[in-house]
């Protein structure tokens, strides 16, 4: 079925990826709440919101969205669950949503864009093959690492990584 994928599979997989990305960007807030032990309210609310995927799917099907309704509902519920977690993080720990957007979401989006453009560029100079998959993966990962170094890490964090990890690696390899 990989050679001739089923109808609607691309859209449903895309919805799954979007749902996953939405969940990932708020994972830090969820970890803080879990570590504090103050999870009862968040867990109950998150569970109730997660159950909304079925009624939302039904409404979307009735509205004429067809088989993609389940995927759209998953994206909507992932966004709602993320809002629940952000609400509890703000309520319990006074976490600034604006700071989170400026320091995590915008740089992370930029990072994804840069790595995606790098990976997508192989389509212009390589024919479909296993080698193109490998080159795309290596190019995307290298771009991701380099851009992460520039976008996310402060000067102090870069210095710490250089001193602690890279110098240790150089010594182990005997390159000093």
PDB file of C-alpha atoms in Angstrom:
ATOM      1  CA  UNK A   1       0.000   0.000   0.000  1.00  0.00           C
ATOM      2  CA  UNK A   2       3.025   2.299   0.178  1.00  0.00           C
ATOM      3  CA  UNK A   3       3.219   2.388  -3.610  1.00  0.00           C
ATOM      4  CA  UNK A   4      -0.466   3.298  -3.950  1.00  0.00           C
ATOM      5  CA  UNK A   5      -1.476   4.930  -0.664  1.00  0.00           C
ATOM      6  CA  UNK A   6      -5.158   4.869   0.298  1.00  0.00           C
ATOM      7  CA  UNK A   7      -7.352   7.872  -0.379  1.00  0.00           C
ATOM      8  CA  UNK A   8      -7.224  10.603   2.264  1.00  0.00           C
ATOM      9  CA  UNK A   9      -4.063   9.210   3.883  1.00  0.00           C
ATOM     10  CA  UNK A  10      -1.968  12.311   3.167  1.00  0.00           C
ATOM     11  CA  UNK A  11      -4.474  14.647   4.786  1.00  0.00           C
ATOM     12  CA  UNK A  12      -4.980  12.424   7.815  1.00  0.00           C
ATOM     13  CA  UNK A  13      -1.239  11.968   8.345  1.00  0.00           C
ATOM     14  CA  UNK A  14      -0.763  15.728   7.994  1.00  0.00           C
ATOM     15  CA  UNK A  15      -3.439  16.285  10.666  1.00  0.00           C
ATOM     16  CA  UNK A  16      -1.639  13.767  12.892  1.00  0.00           C
ATOM     17  CA  UNK A  17       1.660  15.591  12.483  1.00  0.00           C
ATOM     18  CA  UNK A  18       0.048  18.956  13.232  1.00  0.00           C
ATOM     19  CA  UNK A  19      -1.620  17.489  16.350  1.00  0.00           C
ATOM     20  CA  UNK A  20       1.719  16.115  17.513  1.00  0.00           C
ATOM     21  CA  UNK A  21       3.490  19.442  16.955  1.00  0.00           C
ATOM     22  CA  UNK A  22       0.802  21.283  18.901  1.00  0.00           C
ATOM     23  CA  UNK A  23       1.273  18.865  21.810  1.00  0.00           C
ATOM     24  CA  UNK A  24       5.055  19.158  21.714  1.00  0.00           C
ATOM     25  CA  UNK A  25       5.226  22.945  21.967  1.00  0.00           C
ATOM     26  CA  UNK A  26       3.515  22.973  25.366  1.00  0.00           C
ATOM     27  CA  UNK A  27       5.271  19.911  26.769  1.00  0.00           C
ATOM     28  CA  UNK A  28       7.507  22.044  29.009  1.00  0.00           C
ATOM     29  CA  UNK A  29       4.541  23.581  30.774  1.00  0.00           C
ATOM     30  CA  UNK A  30       3.014  20.144  31.308  1.00  0.00           C
ATOM     31  CA  UNK A  31       6.302  18.895  32.770  1.00  0.00           C
ATOM     32  CA  UNK A  32       6.410  21.787  35.234  1.00  0.00           C
ATOM     33  CA  UNK A  33       2.854  21.086  36.358  1.00  0.00           C
ATOM     34  CA  UNK A  34       3.547  17.341  36.695  1.00  0.00           C
ATOM     35  CA  UNK A  35       6.745  17.970  38.656  1.00  0.00           C
ATOM     36  CA  UNK A  36       4.880  20.201  41.098  1.00  0.00           C
ATOM     37  CA  UNK A  37       2.360  17.457  41.886  1.00  0.00           C
ATOM     38  CA  UNK A  38      -0.536  19.864  41.322  1.00  0.00           C
ATOM     39  CA  UNK A  39      -1.973  17.824  38.466  1.00  0.00           C
ATOM     40  CA  UNK A  40      -5.501  16.936  39.583  1.00  0.00           C
ATOM     41  CA  UNK A  41      -7.327  19.906  38.066  1.00  0.00           C
ATOM     42  CA  UNK A  42      -5.287  19.841  34.891  1.00  0.00           C
ATOM     43  CA  UNK A  43      -5.632  16.071  34.431  1.00  0.00           C
ATOM     44  CA  UNK A  44      -9.406  16.137  34.859  1.00  0.00           C
ATOM     45  CA  UNK A  45      -9.846  19.087  32.512  1.00  0.00           C
ATOM     46  CA  UNK A  46      -7.435  17.613  29.968  1.00  0.00           C
ATOM     47  CA  UNK A  47      -9.303  14.286  30.056  1.00  0.00           C
ATOM     48  CA  UNK A  48     -12.685  15.925  29.542  1.00  0.00           C
ATOM     49  CA  UNK A  49     -11.383  18.059  26.664  1.00  0.00           C
ATOM     50  CA  UNK A  50      -9.775  14.983  25.064  1.00  0.00           C
ATOM     51  CA  UNK A  51     -13.164  13.268  24.965  1.00  0.00           C
ATOM     52  CA  UNK A  52     -14.450  16.059  22.726  1.00  0.00           C
ATOM     53  CA  UNK A  53     -12.753  14.495  19.696  1.00  0.00           C
ATOM     54  CA  UNK A  54     -15.784  12.273  19.029  1.00  0.00           C
ATOM     55  CA  UNK A  55     -18.523  14.940  19.136  1.00  0.00           C
ATOM     56  CA  UNK A  56     -16.356  17.395  17.194  1.00  0.00           C
ATOM     57  CA  UNK A  57     -15.764  14.711  14.538  1.00  0.00           C
ATOM     58  CA  UNK A  58     -19.499  14.068  14.285  1.00  0.00           C
ATOM     59  CA  UNK A  59     -20.281  17.771  13.912  1.00  0.00           C
ATOM     60  CA  UNK A  60     -17.600  18.142  11.237  1.00  0.00           C
ATOM     61  CA  UNK A  61     -18.930  15.106   9.346  1.00  0.00           C
ATOM     62  CA  UNK A  62     -22.451  16.575   9.441  1.00  0.00           C
ATOM     63  CA  UNK A  63     -20.954  19.871   8.218  1.00  0.00           C
ATOM     64  CA  UNK A  64     -19.638  18.053   5.144  1.00  0.00           C
ATOM     65  CA  UNK A  65     -15.911  17.765   5.897  1.00  0.00           C
ATOM     66  CA  UNK A  66     -15.908  14.039   5.119  1.00  0.00           C
ATOM     67  CA  UNK A  67     -13.149  11.645   6.181  1.00  0.00           C
ATOM     68  CA  UNK A  68     -10.861  14.502   7.196  1.00  0.00           C
ATOM     69  CA  UNK A  69     -13.259  15.326  10.040  1.00  0.00           C
ATOM     70  CA  UNK A  70     -11.435  12.987  12.412  1.00  0.00           C
ATOM     71  CA  UNK A  71      -8.090  14.613  11.600  1.00  0.00           C
ATOM     72  CA  UNK A  72      -9.485  18.115  11.977  1.00  0.00           C
ATOM     73  CA  UNK A  73     -11.074  17.136  15.292  1.00  0.00           C
ATOM     74  CA  UNK A  74      -7.721  15.781  16.514  1.00  0.00           C
ATOM     75  CA  UNK A  75      -6.035  19.082  15.667  1.00  0.00           C
ATOM     76  CA  UNK A  76      -8.777  21.079  17.389  1.00  0.00           C
ATOM     77  CA  UNK A  77      -8.624  18.906  20.519  1.00  0.00           C
ATOM     78  CA  UNK A  78      -4.813  19.080  20.615  1.00  0.00           C
ATOM     79  CA  UNK A  79      -5.064  22.867  20.497  1.00  0.00           C
ATOM     80  CA  UNK A  80      -7.697  22.878  23.256  1.00  0.00           C
ATOM     81  CA  UNK A  81      -5.608  20.565  25.466  1.00  0.00           C
ATOM     82  CA  UNK A  82      -2.620  22.843  24.925  1.00  0.00           C
ATOM     83  CA  UNK A  83      -4.736  25.815  25.996  1.00  0.00           C
ATOM     84  CA  UNK A  84      -5.769  23.909  29.141  1.00  0.00           C
ATOM     85  CA  UNK A  85      -2.136  23.209  30.015  1.00  0.00           C
ATOM     86  CA  UNK A  86      -1.140  26.819  29.344  1.00  0.00           C
ATOM     87  CA  UNK A  87      -4.034  28.027  31.506  1.00  0.00           C
ATOM     88  CA  UNK A  88      -2.971  25.842  34.435  1.00  0.00           C
ATOM     89  CA  UNK A  89       0.697  26.803  34.035  1.00  0.00           C
ATOM     90  CA  UNK A  90      -0.273  30.460  34.113  1.00  0.00           C
ATOM     91  CA  UNK A  91      -2.662  29.996  37.049  1.00  0.00           C
ATOM     92  CA  UNK A  92      -0.352  27.856  39.186  1.00  0.00           C
ATOM     93  CA  UNK A  93       3.052  29.348  38.377  1.00  0.00           C
ATOM     94  CA  UNK A  94       2.388  32.726  36.754  1.00  0.00           C
ATOM     95  CA  UNK A  95       4.063  31.542  33.534  1.00  0.00           C
ATOM     96  CA  UNK A  96       3.957  34.291  30.934  1.00  0.00           C
ATOM     97  CA  UNK A  97       2.310  33.169  27.719  1.00  0.00           C
ATOM     98  CA  UNK A  98       3.803  36.151  25.872  1.00  0.00           C
ATOM     99  CA  UNK A  99       7.334  35.147  26.925  1.00  0.00           C
ATOM    100  CA  UNK A 100       6.629  31.553  25.862  1.00  0.00           C
ATOM    101  CA  UNK A 101       5.475  32.726  22.426  1.00  0.00           C
ATOM    102  CA  UNK A 102       8.456  35.051  21.961  1.00  0.00           C
ATOM    103  CA  UNK A 103      11.115  32.660  23.303  1.00  0.00           C
ATOM    104  CA  UNK A 104       9.776  29.269  22.188  1.00  0.00           C
ATOM    105  CA  UNK A 105       7.059  29.421  19.539  1.00  0.00           C
ATOM    106  CA  UNK A 106       8.497  32.062  17.202  1.00  0.00           C
ATOM    107  CA  UNK A 107      12.103  30.748  17.282  1.00  0.00           C
ATOM    108  CA  UNK A 108      10.823  27.155  17.025  1.00  0.00           C
ATOM    109  CA  UNK A 109       8.676  28.046  14.027  1.00  0.00           C
ATOM    110  CA  UNK A 110      11.628  29.776  12.403  1.00  0.00           C
ATOM    111  CA  UNK A 111      13.791  26.739  13.101  1.00  0.00           C
ATOM    112  CA  UNK A 112      11.212  24.401  11.532  1.00  0.00           C
ATOM    113  CA  UNK A 113      10.927  26.651   8.504  1.00  0.00           C
ATOM    114  CA  UNK A 114      14.697  26.776   7.949  1.00  0.00           C
ATOM    115  CA  UNK A 115      15.121  22.993   8.356  1.00  0.00           C
ATOM    116  CA  UNK A 116      12.108  22.312   6.113  1.00  0.00           C
ATOM    117  CA  UNK A 117      13.397  24.573   3.348  1.00  0.00           C
ATOM    118  CA  UNK A 118      16.795  22.875   3.551  1.00  0.00           C
ATOM    119  CA  UNK A 119      15.209  19.431   3.338  1.00  0.00           C
ATOM    120  CA  UNK A 120      12.773  20.430   0.600  1.00  0.00           C
ATOM    121  CA  UNK A 121      15.583  21.832  -1.528  1.00  0.00           C
ATOM    122  CA  UNK A 122      16.760  18.324  -2.447  1.00  0.00           C
ATOM    123  CA  UNK A 123      13.638  17.944  -4.600  1.00  0.00           C
ATOM    124  CA  UNK A 124      15.097  20.458  -7.044  1.00  0.00           C
ATOM    125  CA  UNK A 125      18.387  18.689  -7.767  1.00  0.00           C
ATOM    126  CA  UNK A 126      17.807  14.982  -7.005  1.00  0.00           C
ATOM    127  CA  UNK A 127      15.508  12.361  -8.441  1.00  0.00           C
ATOM    128  CA  UNK A 128      13.321  10.320  -6.065  1.00  0.00           C
ATOM    129  CA  UNK A 129      15.490   7.595  -4.547  1.00  0.00           C
ATOM    130  CA  UNK A 130      16.748   6.195  -1.287  1.00  0.00           C
ATOM    131  CA  UNK A 131      19.844   8.389  -1.604  1.00  0.00           C
ATOM    132  CA  UNK A 132      17.602  11.466  -1.755  1.00  0.00           C
ATOM    133  CA  UNK A 133      15.882  10.341   1.455  1.00  0.00           C
ATOM    134  CA  UNK A 134      19.267   9.986   3.159  1.00  0.00           C
ATOM    135  CA  UNK A 135      20.555  13.328   1.828  1.00  0.00           C
ATOM    136  CA  UNK A 136      17.321  15.068   2.833  1.00  0.00           C
ATOM    137  CA  UNK A 137      17.522  13.633   6.344  1.00  0.00           C
ATOM    138  CA  UNK A 138      21.193  14.532   6.820  1.00  0.00           C
ATOM    139  CA  UNK A 139      20.716  18.021   5.372  1.00  0.00           C
ATOM    140  CA  UNK A 140      17.635  18.696   7.511  1.00  0.00           C
ATOM    141  CA  UNK A 141      19.292  17.440  10.697  1.00  0.00           C
ATOM    142  CA  UNK A 142      22.507  19.380  10.119  1.00  0.00           C
ATOM    143  CA  UNK A 143      20.506  22.511   9.389  1.00  0.00           C
ATOM    144  CA  UNK A 144      18.412  21.875  12.489  1.00  0.00           C
ATOM    145  CA  UNK A 145      21.486  21.518  14.700  1.00  0.00           C
ATOM    146  CA  UNK A 146      23.234  24.567  13.254  1.00  0.00           C
ATOM    147  CA  UNK A 147      20.158  26.752  13.376  1.00  0.00           C
ATOM    148  CA  UNK A 148      19.352  25.560  16.922  1.00  0.00           C
ATOM    149  CA  UNK A 149      22.832  26.608  17.981  1.00  0.00           C
ATOM    150  CA  UNK A 150      22.256  30.086  16.557  1.00  0.00           C
ATOM    151  CA  UNK A 151      18.563  30.602  17.381  1.00  0.00           C
ATOM    152  CA  UNK A 152      17.970  28.960  20.761  1.00  0.00           C
ATOM    153  CA  UNK A 153      21.224  29.050  22.674  1.00  0.00           C
ATOM    154  CA  UNK A 154      22.455  32.190  24.421  1.00  0.00           C
ATOM    155  CA  UNK A 155      26.147  33.100  24.442  1.00  0.00           C
ATOM    156  CA  UNK A 156      26.534  31.609  27.936  1.00  0.00           C
ATOM    157  CA  UNK A 157      24.867  28.353  26.876  1.00  0.00           C
ATOM    158  CA  UNK A 158      27.073  28.100  23.774  1.00  0.00           C
ATOM    159  CA  UNK A 159      30.174  28.669  25.887  1.00  0.00           C
ATOM    160  CA  UNK A 160      29.042  25.985  28.357  1.00  0.00           C
ATOM    161  CA  UNK A 161      28.414  23.467  25.549  1.00  0.00           C
ATOM    162  CA  UNK A 162      31.828  24.234  24.033  1.00  0.00           C
ATOM    163  CA  UNK A 163      33.652  23.925  27.347  1.00  0.00           C
ATOM    164  CA  UNK A 164      31.859  20.902  28.794  1.00  0.00           C
ATOM    165  CA  UNK A 165      30.906  18.752  25.857  1.00  0.00           C
ATOM    166  CA  UNK A 166      32.854  19.647  22.767  1.00  0.00           C
ATOM    167  CA  UNK A 167      36.202  19.871  24.554  1.00  0.00           C
ATOM    168  CA  UNK A 168      35.495  16.539  26.282  1.00  0.00           C
ATOM    169  CA  UNK A 169      34.780  15.012  22.869  1.00  0.00           C
ATOM    170  CA  UNK A 170      37.995  16.471  21.430  1.00  0.00           C
ATOM    171  CA  UNK A 171      40.009  14.973  24.319  1.00  0.00           C
ATOM    172  CA  UNK A 172      38.369  11.545  23.932  1.00  0.00           C
ATOM    173  CA  UNK A 173      39.119  11.547  20.226  1.00  0.00           C
ATOM    174  CA  UNK A 174      42.709  12.570  20.954  1.00  0.00           C
ATOM    175  CA  UNK A 175      42.517  15.689  18.796  1.00  0.00           C
ATOM    176  CA  UNK A 176      43.865  18.182  21.363  1.00  0.00           C
TER     177      UNK A 176
END
